[in-house]
């Protein structure tokens, strides 16, 4: 298993191109199963998670060609409606093939998902939505077996709480359902509107995506399209937080600061100077520690749970005490003991972590536990004195494109050790 060695204590200067959003790419890729015509995605990130989903889509009969950041998918015929455990367990987003397969073929058998070990993460809301649209669903030895021989129909679905995955799944399935579907208490993450834009370019009739109520008028068939994947807001925020922790000045290009939602004012209050550019943002940290701040993770436009770990790394050397409350996932502080190995003073009580800023972190061997937690260790390693060795970097490869290359170009000493 590869490791990353980082010699910290160097400020970052330069430019980082932000990749297309992993969390959007995975959903628009699943949309390719809804049509027998080609779907071309530009600004597609080349990530382990994307490759994993490509393997699954190939099994369903989709041809794929990745050229630079352009991904062409073509599911002319559905070769199989079964998504096996081996391909679904490693990544939760693979589960989203269920709705498209069901909508197009009237049946599907998909393994229950896996993904980061950050909580129980059930799929009950996904299944309720599909059931409301007329699917008969059974659970059989770890598989969801779903059928809708006469097709799906529109439904009025009010989610009891916000779920990104369930909102996307319902939207994907409803595009080909008979009649209209209304999704209430829908997730408002930018990736939802991105998926709707892609589906609408394919001929779907979706209104209101990005708001709490989404209306979908089912159509008979979808056609091919070309769609540009929106920039990765989590990658954007993570590099901004790296500047907060290590110092320096970075231009983050190919992105949009507005995608950061509540994280943008938080970065500014913590002491980063942020200049909005036409094609991204410039982030600058004057010498001296960040200011400690309290945050609570919330669905968009609140502070994203996917930036919580990176924020904690930044707060580890802030001046004062920061309280970080995680409300989305129940087990998302696994980075706290790893950061503590580097000298961070963090105590966790239930949903809240209290971080008492220290003047400096010290490099140490640490273990990456999940995708975003891994990035928090990179940020801490960049800021720390001496060498940090991060084990299990395959987590990072799932979601951060060309990480070492992007950081090395900005003056970081970071090296992958292949094992
Ligand atoms: C997506 C993102 C992930 C992000 C999360 C929240 C992708 C591939 N992943 O994950 O990076 O951290 O949104 O912004 O886009 N839940 C249920 N039942 C369900 C579905 C969800 O109880 O059927 C719970 C989850 O366990 C969690 C909460 O709802 O506690 C939110 O999860 P959800 O918004 O669905 O996250 P994901 O779509 O899995």
Coordinates of C-alpha atoms and ligand atoms in Angstrom, one line a residue:
X1 CA 0.0 0.0 0.0
X2 CA 1.4 3.4 -1.0
X3 CA 2.4 6.0 1.6
X4 CA 2.9 9.7 1.4
X5 CA 5.9 11.4 2.9
X6 CA 5.5 15.1 3.6
X7 CA 8.2 17.4 5.0
X8 CA 6.2 20.3 6.4
X9 CA 6.8 23.9 7.4
X10 CA 6.9 25.4 3.9
X11 CA 4.3 27.9 2.8
X12 CA 2.5 27.2 -0.5
X13 CA 2.8 29.6 -3.4
X14 CA 1.5 29.1 -6.9
X15 CA -1.6 28.0 -8.8
X16 CA -3.7 24.9 -8.5
X17 CA -6.2 23.9 -11.2
X18 CA -9.3 22.5 -9.5
X19 CA -10.7 19.3 -11.0
X20 CA -14.3 18.4 -11.8
X21 CA -16.3 17.3 -8.8
X22 CA -16.1 13.7 -7.8
X23 CA -19.5 13.7 -6.2
X24 CA -21.1 15.1 -9.4
X25 CA -19.1 13.0 -11.9
X26 CA -20.2 9.8 -10.2
X27 CA -23.9 10.7 -10.5
X28 CA -23.8 12.0 -14.1
X29 CA -21.9 8.8 -15.0
X30 CA -24.8 6.8 -13.6
X31 CA -27.2 8.9 -15.8
X32 CA -25.5 7.4 -18.9
X33 CA -27.4 4.2 -18.2
X34 CA -30.7 6.1 -18.9
X35 CA -30.1 6.4 -22.6
X36 CA -28.9 4.3 -25.6
X37 CA -27.1 7.3 -27.0
X38 CA -23.6 8.6 -26.0
X39 CA -23.1 10.9 -23.0
X40 CA -20.0 13.0 -23.1
X41 CA -18.7 14.5 -19.9
X42 CA -16.0 17.2 -19.9
X43 CA -14.0 18.3 -16.9
X44 CA -14.2 14.7 -15.6
X45 CA -11.8 13.9 -12.8
X46 CA -9.6 10.8 -13.2
X47 CA -10.0 9.3 -9.7
X48 CA -10.0 5.8 -8.3
X49 CA -13.8 6.1 -7.5
X50 CA -14.4 7.1 -11.2
X51 CA -12.5 4.1 -12.4
X52 CA -14.4 1.9 -10.0
X53 CA -17.7 3.1 -11.4
X54 CA -16.5 2.7 -14.9
X55 CA -15.8 -1.0 -14.2
X56 CA -19.4 -1.3 -13.0
X57 CA -20.9 0.6 -15.9
X58 CA -18.9 -1.7 -18.3
X59 CA -20.5 -4.6 -16.7
X60 CA -23.9 -3.1 -17.4
X61 CA -22.9 -2.7 -21.0
X62 CA -21.6 0.8 -21.2
X63 CA -18.5 1.5 -23.4
X64 CA -16.2 4.1 -22.0
X65 CA -13.4 6.2 -23.4
X66 CA -11.4 8.6 -21.2
X67 CA -9.3 11.0 -23.0
X68 CA -7.7 13.7 -20.9
X69 CA -10.6 15.1 -18.9
X70 CA -13.3 14.0 -21.4
X71 CA -15.2 10.9 -20.6
X72 CA -17.4 9.4 -23.3
X73 CA -20.0 6.8 -22.1
X74 CA -22.3 4.8 -24.3
X75 CA -24.7 2.3 -22.9
X76 CA -26.3 1.2 -26.2
X77 CA -27.7 -1.9 -24.7
X78 CA -27.9 -3.0 -21.1
X79 CA -25.9 -6.2 -20.9
X80 CA -26.7 -7.0 -17.3
X81 CA -29.0 -5.5 -14.6
X82 CA -27.0 -6.9 -11.8
X83 CA -24.4 -4.9 -9.8
X84 CA -22.3 -7.3 -7.8
X85 CA -21.1 -6.9 -4.3
X86 CA -17.4 -6.6 -5.3
X87 CA -18.0 -3.5 -7.4
X88 CA -20.5 -1.8 -5.1
X89 CA -19.1 -2.4 -1.7
X90 CA -16.1 -0.1 -2.2
X91 CA -18.1 2.9 -3.1
X92 CA -21.5 4.0 -2.0
X93 CA -22.2 6.1 -5.1
X94 CA -22.3 2.9 -7.2
X95 CA -25.6 2.2 -5.6
X96 CA -27.1 4.9 -7.8
X97 CA -27.1 2.6 -10.8
X98 CA -30.2 1.0 -9.3
X99 CA -32.7 3.7 -10.2
X100 CA -31.4 4.1 -13.9
X101 CA -31.4 0.4 -14.5
X102 CA -34.9 0.0 -13.0
X103 CA -36.2 3.0 -15.0
X104 CA -34.8 1.7 -18.3
X105 CA -35.1 -2.1 -17.9
X106 CA -37.8 -2.5 -15.4
X107 CA -35.6 -4.6 -13.0
X108 CA -32.3 -4.5 -11.2
X109 CA -30.3 -6.4 -8.6
X110 CA -27.8 -4.2 -6.8
X111 CA -25.6 -5.0 -3.9
X112 CA -26.1 -2.9 -0.8
X113 CA -23.3 -0.3 -0.8
X114 CA -20.1 0.3 1.1
X115 CA -17.9 3.5 1.0
X116 CA -16.1 5.4 3.7
X117 CA -16.5 4.0 7.2
X118 CA -18.0 7.3 8.6
X119 CA -21.2 6.0 10.0
X120 CA -24.1 3.6 9.3
X121 CA -25.2 5.2 6.1
X122 CA -28.3 3.2 5.3
X123 CA -30.2 3.5 2.0
X124 CA -33.7 3.4 3.3
X125 CA -34.6 6.8 1.8
X126 CA -33.4 5.7 -1.6
X127 CA -35.6 2.5 -1.4
X128 CA -38.6 4.4 -0.1
X129 CA -38.4 6.8 -3.0
X130 CA -38.2 4.0 -5.6
X131 CA -41.1 2.1 -3.9
X132 CA -43.2 5.3 -4.0
X133 CA -42.6 5.3 -7.8
X134 CA -44.0 1.8 -8.1
X135 CA -41.0 -0.5 -7.7
X136 CA -41.4 -3.8 -5.8
X137 CA -38.3 -4.1 -3.7
X138 CA -36.9 -7.1 -1.8
X139 CA -33.7 -7.6 0.1
X140 CA -32.0 -10.9 -0.6
X141 CA -28.6 -11.8 0.9
X142 CA -27.2 -8.4 0.8
X143 CA -28.8 -7.5 -2.5
X144 CA -31.6 -5.1 -3.4
X145 CA -33.8 -6.9 -5.9
X146 CA -36.1 -4.4 -7.6
X147 CA -38.7 -4.7 -10.3
X148 CA -41.2 -2.5 -12.0
X149 CA -42.3 -4.6 -15.0
X150 CA -44.8 -1.9 -16.2
X151 CA -42.3 0.9 -15.6
X152 CA -42.1 3.5 -12.8
X153 CA -44.7 6.1 -12.2
X154 CA -44.4 9.6 -10.8
X155 CA -44.9 10.2 -7.1
X156 CA -45.0 12.8 -4.4
X157 CA -42.0 12.2 -2.1
X158 CA -41.3 14.2 1.0
X159 CA -37.9 13.3 2.5
X160 CA -37.9 13.2 6.3
X161 CA -34.4 14.6 6.3
X162 CA -32.0 15.8 3.6
X163 CA -30.1 13.2 1.7
X164 CA -27.9 14.0 -1.2
X165 CA -27.8 10.5 -2.5
X166 CA -31.5 9.8 -2.2
X167 CA -32.4 13.1 -3.9
X168 CA -30.2 12.2 -6.8
X169 CA -31.4 8.7 -7.0
X170 CA -35.0 9.7 -7.0
X171 CA -34.3 12.4 -9.7
X172 CA -32.5 9.9 -11.9
X173 CA -35.3 7.3 -11.7
X174 CA -38.1 9.9 -12.1
X175 CA -36.8 11.2 -15.5
X176 CA -38.2 8.1 -17.2
X177 CA -41.3 7.6 -15.0
X178 CA -44.8 7.9 -16.2
X179 CA -46.2 11.3 -15.0
X180 CA -44.8 13.9 -12.6
X181 CA -42.7 13.5 -9.5
X182 CA -42.3 16.1 -6.7
X183 CA -39.4 15.8 -4.3
X184 CA -39.8 17.8 -1.1
X185 CA -37.0 18.6 1.4
X186 CA -34.6 17.8 -1.4
X187 CA -30.9 18.3 -0.9
X188 CA -29.7 21.6 -2.3
X189 CA -26.0 20.7 -2.9
X190 CA -24.6 22.2 -6.1
X191 CA -24.0 18.7 -7.4
X192 CA -27.8 18.2 -7.5
X193 CA -28.3 21.1 -9.9
X194 CA -25.4 19.8 -11.9
X195 CA -27.0 16.4 -12.3
X196 CA -30.3 18.1 -13.2
X197 CA -28.5 20.2 -15.9
X198 CA -27.0 17.1 -17.3
X199 CA -30.3 15.2 -17.3
X200 CA -32.1 18.2 -18.9
X201 CA -29.5 18.3 -21.6
X202 CA -30.4 14.7 -22.2
X203 CA -34.1 15.6 -22.6
X204 CA -35.4 15.3 -19.1
X205 CA -37.8 17.8 -17.7
X206 CA -36.6 18.8 -14.2
X207 CA -37.4 22.1 -12.5
X208 CA -36.3 23.5 -9.2
X209 CA -33.0 21.5 -8.7
X210 CA -30.9 23.5 -6.3
X211 CA -34.0 24.4 -4.2
X212 CA -35.8 22.3 -1.6
X213 CA -38.6 21.3 -4.0
X214 CA -37.8 19.6 -7.3
X215 CA -40.4 18.8 -9.9
X216 CA -39.7 16.2 -12.6
X217 CA -42.0 15.5 -15.5
X218 CA -41.3 12.0 -16.8
X219 CA -40.4 11.6 -20.5
X220 CA -40.6 8.6 -22.8
X221 CA -36.9 8.5 -23.5
X222 CA -33.6 10.4 -23.0
X223 CA -31.0 11.1 -25.6
X224 CA -27.3 11.8 -25.7
X225 CA -25.7 15.0 -24.6
X226 CA -22.4 16.7 -23.7
X227 CA -22.1 18.0 -20.1
X228 CA -19.3 19.8 -18.3
X229 CA -18.9 18.5 -14.7
X230 CA -19.0 21.4 -12.2
X231 CA -15.8 22.2 -10.2
X232 CA -15.0 20.3 -7.0
X233 CA -16.0 22.5 -4.1
X234 CA -14.4 20.2 -1.6
X235 CA -11.1 20.2 -3.4
X236 CA -11.3 24.0 -3.6
X237 CA -12.0 24.3 0.1
X238 CA -9.3 21.8 1.1
X239 CA -6.5 23.7 -0.8
X240 CA -7.8 27.0 0.7
X241 CA -7.5 25.4 4.2
X242 CA -4.0 24.1 3.3
X243 CA -3.0 27.8 2.9
X244 CA -4.7 28.5 6.2
X245 CA -2.6 25.9 7.9
X246 CA 0.8 26.2 6.1
X247 CA 0.6 29.8 5.0
X248 CA 1.3 31.3 1.5
X249 CA -0.8 32.3 -1.4
X250 CA -2.6 30.1 -3.9
X251 CA -4.6 30.8 -7.0
X252 CA -7.3 28.2 -7.3
X253 CA -8.4 28.1 -11.0
X254 CA -11.3 26.5 -12.8
X255 CA -13.6 26.8 -9.8
X256 CA -16.1 29.1 -8.2
X257 CA -16.0 30.5 -4.6
X258 CA -19.8 30.6 -4.5
X259 CA -19.8 26.8 -4.4
X260 CA -18.3 26.9 -0.9
X261 CA -21.5 28.1 0.7
X262 CA -21.0 28.8 4.4
X263 CA -17.3 27.7 4.2
X264 CA -16.4 30.9 2.4
X265 CA -17.1 33.4 5.2
X266 CA -15.7 30.9 7.7
X267 CA -12.3 30.9 5.8
X268 CA -12.4 34.7 5.8
X269 CA -13.2 34.9 9.5
X270 CA -10.4 32.5 10.2
X271 CA -8.0 35.0 8.7
X272 CA -7.6 34.1 5.1
X273 CA -7.8 36.9 2.5
X274 CA -9.9 35.7 -0.4
X275 CA -10.1 37.5 -3.7
X276 CA -12.8 36.3 -6.1
X277 CA -11.6 35.9 -9.7
X278 CA -13.5 35.3 -12.9
X279 CA -12.1 31.7 -13.1
X280 CA -11.7 30.9 -9.4
X281 CA -10.2 32.6 -6.3
X282 CA -7.0 33.7 -4.8
X283 CA -6.3 32.7 -1.2
X284 CA -3.7 34.4 0.9
X285 CA -2.6 33.9 4.5
X286 CA -0.7 36.7 6.3
X287 CA 2.0 35.4 8.7
X288 CA 0.6 34.4 12.1
X289 CA -1.9 31.9 13.3
X290 CA -5.5 31.6 12.1
X291 CA -8.3 32.7 14.4
X292 CA -10.2 29.8 16.1
X293 CA -13.9 29.6 15.1
X294 CA -16.8 27.3 15.9
X295 CA -18.6 25.5 13.1
X296 CA -21.6 23.1 12.7
X297 CA -21.8 20.9 9.6
X298 CA -25.0 21.1 7.8
X299 CA -26.6 20.3 4.4
X300 CA -25.8 22.9 1.7
X301 CA -25.6 25.9 1.9
X302 CA -24.3 25.1 5.5
X303 CA -20.8 24.2 6.3
X304 CA -20.1 20.9 4.4
X305 CA -19.3 17.8 6.4
X306 CA -16.8 16.9 3.6
X307 CA -14.6 19.9 4.8
X308 CA -15.0 19.2 8.5
X309 CA -11.8 17.2 8.8
X310 CA -9.7 19.6 6.8
X311 CA -11.1 22.5 8.9
X312 CA -10.1 20.6 12.1
X313 CA -6.5 20.4 10.7
X314 CA -6.5 24.1 10.1
X315 CA -7.9 24.8 13.6
X316 CA -5.2 22.6 15.2
X317 CA -2.7 25.6 15.1
X318 CA -5.3 28.4 15.4
X319 CA -5.2 30.9 18.2
X320 CA -7.9 30.0 20.7
X321 CA -10.4 27.2 21.1
X322 CA -12.6 25.9 18.3
X323 CA -15.7 23.8 18.6
X324 CA -16.6 21.6 15.7
X325 CA -20.0 20.0 15.6
X326 CA -20.7 17.1 13.1
X327 CA -24.4 16.7 12.5
X328 CA -24.5 14.7 9.2
X329 CA -22.5 11.5 10.1
X330 CA -22.2 9.9 13.4
X331 CA -18.6 8.6 13.1
X332 CA -16.7 11.3 11.4
X333 CA -14.0 12.2 13.9
X334 CA -11.6 9.4 13.1
X335 CA -9.0 12.0 12.0
X336 CA -8.9 13.5 15.6
X337 CA -6.7 10.8 17.2
X338 CA -4.4 10.9 14.1
X339 CA -4.1 14.7 14.4
X340 CA -3.4 14.2 18.1
X341 CA -0.4 12.1 17.2
X342 CA 1.0 15.2 15.5
X343 CA 0.5 17.2 18.7
X344 CA -3.0 18.6 18.1
X345 CA -5.0 19.1 21.3
X346 CA -8.5 17.7 20.5
X347 CA -11.1 16.2 22.7
X348 CA -14.2 14.6 21.3
X349 CA -17.5 14.4 23.2
X350 CA -20.3 12.9 21.1
X351 CA -21.0 15.1 18.1
X352 CA -18.6 17.8 19.1
X353 CA -14.8 18.1 18.9
X354 CA -13.0 20.8 20.9
X355 CA -9.7 21.9 19.4
X356 CA -7.3 23.9 21.5
X357 CA -4.9 25.5 19.1
X358 CA -1.2 24.8 19.6
X359 CA 1.7 26.9 18.1
X360 CA 3.0 24.1 15.9
X361 CA 2.3 20.5 14.9
X362 CA 5.1 18.0 14.7
X363 CA 5.4 15.4 11.9
X364 CA 4.5 11.8 12.8
X365 CA 3.4 8.5 11.2
X366 CA -0.3 8.6 10.8
X367 CA -3.1 6.5 9.2
X368 CA -5.6 7.8 6.7
X369 CA -9.0 6.5 7.7
X370 CA -11.4 7.9 5.1
X371 CA -11.2 10.1 2.1
X372 CA -11.7 13.6 3.7
X373 CA -9.8 12.6 6.9
X374 CA -6.8 11.7 4.7
X375 CA -6.8 15.3 3.3
X376 CA -6.8 16.7 6.8
X377 CA -3.6 14.7 7.5
X378 CA -2.1 16.1 4.3
X379 CA -2.9 19.6 5.5
X380 CA -1.6 19.0 9.0
X381 CA 1.6 17.4 7.4
X382 CA 2.1 20.5 5.2
X383 CA 2.0 22.7 8.3
X384 CA 3.9 20.5 10.7
X385 CA 7.6 20.6 11.6
X386 CA 9.5 17.6 10.2
X387 CA 8.3 14.6 8.4
X388 CA 4.7 13.1 8.3
X389 CA 4.2 9.7 6.9
X390 CA 0.6 9.0 5.8
X391 CA -0.3 5.4 5.5
X392 CA -3.2 4.1 3.4
X393 CA -3.2 6.8 0.8
X394 CA -5.5 4.9 -1.4
X395 CA -8.3 6.8 0.4
X396 CA -6.9 10.0 -1.1
X397 CA -6.7 8.6 -4.6
X398 CA -10.4 8.0 -4.4
X399 CA -11.1 11.7 -4.4
X400 CA -8.2 14.1 -5.0
X401 CA -6.8 14.2 -8.5
X402 CA -3.0 14.4 -8.9
X403 CA -2.6 15.6 -5.3
X404 CA 1.2 15.4 -5.0
X405 CA 1.7 17.0 -8.4
X406 CA -0.6 19.9 -7.6
X407 CA 1.1 20.5 -4.2
X408 CA 4.7 20.0 -5.4
X409 CA 4.2 22.7 -8.0
X410 CA 3.4 25.1 -5.2
X411 CA 6.5 24.3 -3.2
X412 CA 5.4 21.5 -1.0
X413 CA 7.8 18.6 -0.2
X414 CA 5.5 15.6 -0.7
X415 CA 6.4 12.3 -2.1
X416 CA 4.6 9.0 -2.8
X417 CA 6.4 5.9 -1.6
X418 CA 5.2 2.9 -3.6
X419 CA 5.1 -0.4 -1.7
Ligands
LIG1 C1 -23.0 12.5 -0.2 C2 -21.5 12.6 -0.6 C3 -20.6 12.7 0.6 C4 -21.2 13.8 1.6 C5 -22.6 13.6 1.9 C6 -23.2 14.7 2.7 C7 -21.4 11.5 -2.8 C8 -20.8 10.4 -3.6 N1 -21.1 11.5 -1.5 O1 -23.1 11.2 0.4 O2 -19.3 13.0 0.2 O3 -20.4 13.7 2.8 O4 -23.4 13.5 0.6 O5 -23.0 15.9 2.1 O6 -22.0 12.4 -3.3 N2 -29.1 8.6 5.2 C9 -30.0 7.7 5.7 N3 -30.8 7.0 4.8 C10 -30.6 7.1 3.5 C11 -29.7 8.0 3.0 C12 -28.9 8.7 3.9 O7 -30.2 7.5 6.9 O8 -31.3 6.4 2.7 C13 -28.3 9.4 6.2 C14 -26.8 9.1 6.1 O9 -26.4 8.0 6.9 C15 -26.2 10.4 6.6 C16 -27.2 11.4 6.2 O10 -28.4 10.7 5.9 O11 -26.2 10.4 8.0 C17 -26.8 12.2 4.9 O12 -26.4 11.3 3.9 P1 -26.5 11.6 2.4 O13 -26.8 13.1 2.2 O14 -27.4 10.7 1.7 O15 -25.0 11.3 1.9 P2 -24.5 10.5 0.7 O16 -25.3 10.8 -0.5 O17 -24.2 9.1 1.1

